[in-house]
PDB file of C-alpha atoms in Angstrom:
ATOM      1  CA  LEU A   6      18.256 -97.185  28.635  1.00  0.00           C
ATOM      2  CA  VAL A   7      21.911 -97.729  27.353  1.00  0.00           C
ATOM      3  CA  GLU A   8      21.568 -96.998  24.106  1.00  0.00           C
ATOM      4  CA  ILE A   9      20.847 -93.872  24.721  1.00  0.00           C
ATOM      5  CA  LEU A  10      23.853 -93.137  27.070  1.00  0.00           C
ATOM      6  CA  LEU A  11      25.561 -94.100  23.763  1.00  0.00           C
ATOM      7  CA  PHE A  12      23.997 -92.179  21.099  1.00  0.00           C
ATOM      8  CA  HIS A  13      26.931 -90.035  20.155  1.00  0.00           C
ATOM      9  CA  LEU A  14      29.432 -92.772  19.638  1.00  0.00           C
ATOM     10  CA  LYS A  15      26.979 -95.030  17.546  1.00  0.00           C
ATOM     11  CA  GLN A  16      26.449 -91.909  15.072  1.00  0.00           C
ATOM     12  CA  ASP A  17      30.360 -91.579  15.115  1.00  0.00           C
ATOM     13  CA  PHE A  18      30.652 -94.876  14.053  1.00  0.00           C
ATOM     14  CA  TYR A  19      27.802 -95.343  11.802  1.00  0.00           C
ATOM     15  CA  ARG A  20      29.442 -92.339   9.962  1.00  0.00           C
ATOM     16  CA  LEU A  21      33.121 -93.615   9.762  1.00  0.00           C
ATOM     17  CA  HIS A  22      31.609 -96.692   8.281  1.00  0.00           C
ATOM     18  CA  LYS A  23      29.508 -95.181   6.139  1.00  0.00           C
ATOM     19  CA  ILE A  24      26.365 -96.808   7.394  1.00  0.00           C
ATOM     20  CA  ASP A  25      22.836 -95.192   7.055  1.00  0.00           C
ATOM     21  CA  TYR A  26      20.688 -95.036   9.912  1.00  0.00           C
ATOM     22  CA  GLU A  27      17.855 -92.937  11.256  1.00  0.00           C
ATOM     23  CA  ILE A  28      17.391 -91.682  14.889  1.00  0.00           C
ATOM     24  CA  HIS A  29      14.120 -92.363  16.243  1.00  0.00           C
ATOM     25  CA  TYR A  30      13.197 -90.133  19.574  1.00  0.00           C
ATOM     26  CA  ILE A  31       9.768 -90.613  21.117  1.00  0.00           C
ATOM     27  CA  GLU A  32       8.491 -88.182  23.316  1.00  0.00           C
ATOM     28  CA  ILE A  33       6.565 -89.679  26.193  1.00  0.00           C
ATOM     29  CA  SER A  34       5.518 -88.373  29.689  1.00  0.00           C
ATOM     30  CA  ASP A  35       7.842 -89.521  32.528  1.00  0.00           C
ATOM     31  CA  GLU A  36       4.129 -91.311  34.182  1.00  0.00           C
ATOM     32  CA  ILE A  37       4.047 -93.327  30.837  1.00  0.00           C
ATOM     33  CA  TRP A  38       8.512 -93.815  31.060  1.00  0.00           C
ATOM     34  CA  ASN A  39       8.154 -95.409  34.303  1.00  0.00           C
ATOM     35  CA  ALA A  40       5.137 -97.230  33.646  1.00  0.00           C
ATOM     36  CA  ARG A  41       6.621 -98.689  30.574  1.00  0.00           C
ATOM     37  CA  LEU A  42       9.651 -99.631  33.029  1.00  0.00           C
ATOM     38  CA  LYS A  43       7.448-101.386  35.129  1.00  0.00           C
ATOM     39  CA  LYS A  44       5.950-103.229  33.214  1.00  0.00           C
ATOM     40  CA  ARG A  45       9.125-104.281  31.643  1.00  0.00           C
ATOM     41  CA  ASN A  46      10.990-104.982  34.900  1.00  0.00           C
ATOM     42  CA  SER A  47       8.083-106.917  35.461  1.00  0.00           C
ATOM     43  CA  ALA A  48       8.098-109.252  32.148  1.00  0.00           C
ATOM     44  CA  ILE A  49      12.157-109.605  33.324  1.00  0.00           C
ATOM     45  CA  LEU A  50      11.253-111.032  36.628  1.00  0.00           C
ATOM     46  CA  ALA A  51       8.640-113.684  34.918  1.00  0.00           C
ATOM     47  CA  GLU A  52      11.272-114.746  33.016  1.00  0.00           C
ATOM     48  CA  GLU A  53       9.309-113.688  29.442  1.00  0.00           C
ATOM     49  CA  THR A  54      12.377-111.486  28.104  1.00  0.00           C
ATOM     50  CA  SER A  55      16.534-112.026  28.456  1.00  0.00           C
ATOM     51  CA  ALA A  56      16.529-108.209  29.022  1.00  0.00           C
ATOM     52  CA  TYR A  57      18.106-106.460  31.566  1.00  0.00           C
ATOM     53  CA  TYR A  58      16.086-105.361  35.202  1.00  0.00           C
ATOM     54  CA  VAL A  59      16.135-101.784  35.489  1.00  0.00           C
ATOM     55  CA  ASP A  60      16.105-100.754  39.341  1.00  0.00           C
ATOM     56  CA  ASP A  61      15.012 -97.109  40.373  1.00  0.00           C
ATOM     57  CA  GLY A  62      18.741 -95.909  41.249  1.00  0.00           C
ATOM     58  CA  LEU A  63      19.329 -96.749  37.597  1.00  0.00           C
ATOM     59  CA  ALA A  64      16.610 -95.367  36.233  1.00  0.00           C
ATOM     60  CA  GLN A  65      16.959 -92.207  38.305  1.00  0.00           C
ATOM     61  CA  LYS A  66      20.757 -91.897  36.872  1.00  0.00           C
ATOM     62  CA  CYS A  67      19.886 -91.916  33.383  1.00  0.00           C
ATOM     63  CA  ALA A  68      16.505 -89.764  33.866  1.00  0.00           C
ATOM     64  CA  SER A  69      19.032 -87.323  35.324  1.00  0.00           C
ATOM     65  CA  ILE A  70      21.462 -87.086  32.532  1.00  0.00           C
ATOM     66  CA  PHE A  71      19.187 -87.744  29.954  1.00  0.00           C
ATOM     67  CA  GLU A  72      19.289 -84.698  27.141  1.00  0.00           C
ATOM     68  CA  VAL A  73      16.108 -83.921  25.004  1.00  0.00           C
ATOM     69  CA  PRO A  74      17.718 -84.218  21.210  1.00  0.00           C
ATOM     70  CA  ASN A  75      17.728 -81.013  19.608  1.00  0.00           C
ATOM     71  CA  ASP A  76      15.368 -81.173  16.463  1.00  0.00           C
ATOM     72  CA  ASP A  77      18.915 -81.639  14.009  1.00  0.00           C
ATOM     73  CA  GLU A  78      19.920 -84.706  16.352  1.00  0.00           C
ATOM     74  CA  ILE A  79      17.107 -86.752  15.467  1.00  0.00           C
ATOM     75  CA  ASP A  80      15.441 -87.598  11.880  1.00  0.00           C
ATOM     76  CA  VAL A  81      11.980 -89.042  13.080  1.00  0.00           C
ATOM     77  CA  LYS A  82      10.494 -87.481  16.195  1.00  0.00           C
ATOM     78  CA  PHE A  83       7.578 -88.728  17.655  1.00  0.00           C
ATOM     79  CA  GLN A  84       5.030 -87.019  20.642  1.00  0.00           C
ATOM     80  CA  GLU A  85       2.599 -89.505  22.676  1.00  0.00           C
ATOM     81  CA  LYS A  86      -0.059 -88.194  24.665  1.00  0.00           C
TER      82      LYS A  86
END
């Protein structure tokens, strides 16, 4: 989630340093996103990963400010059904 918020800063950094990159976007439903987040948080609580826990407040904040990228902002787009 944090990576999404830093999307444009990373692009600028890569361009400045002439680093090749690709932006991949996976389009999923809110239901799938929430289920994956719940699974991730469960793994964190079980100490199966060292990722950070995303509580409901942070998830809602990220969802409320996220903007679907335009086709010209991404290199690869995948739509999950």
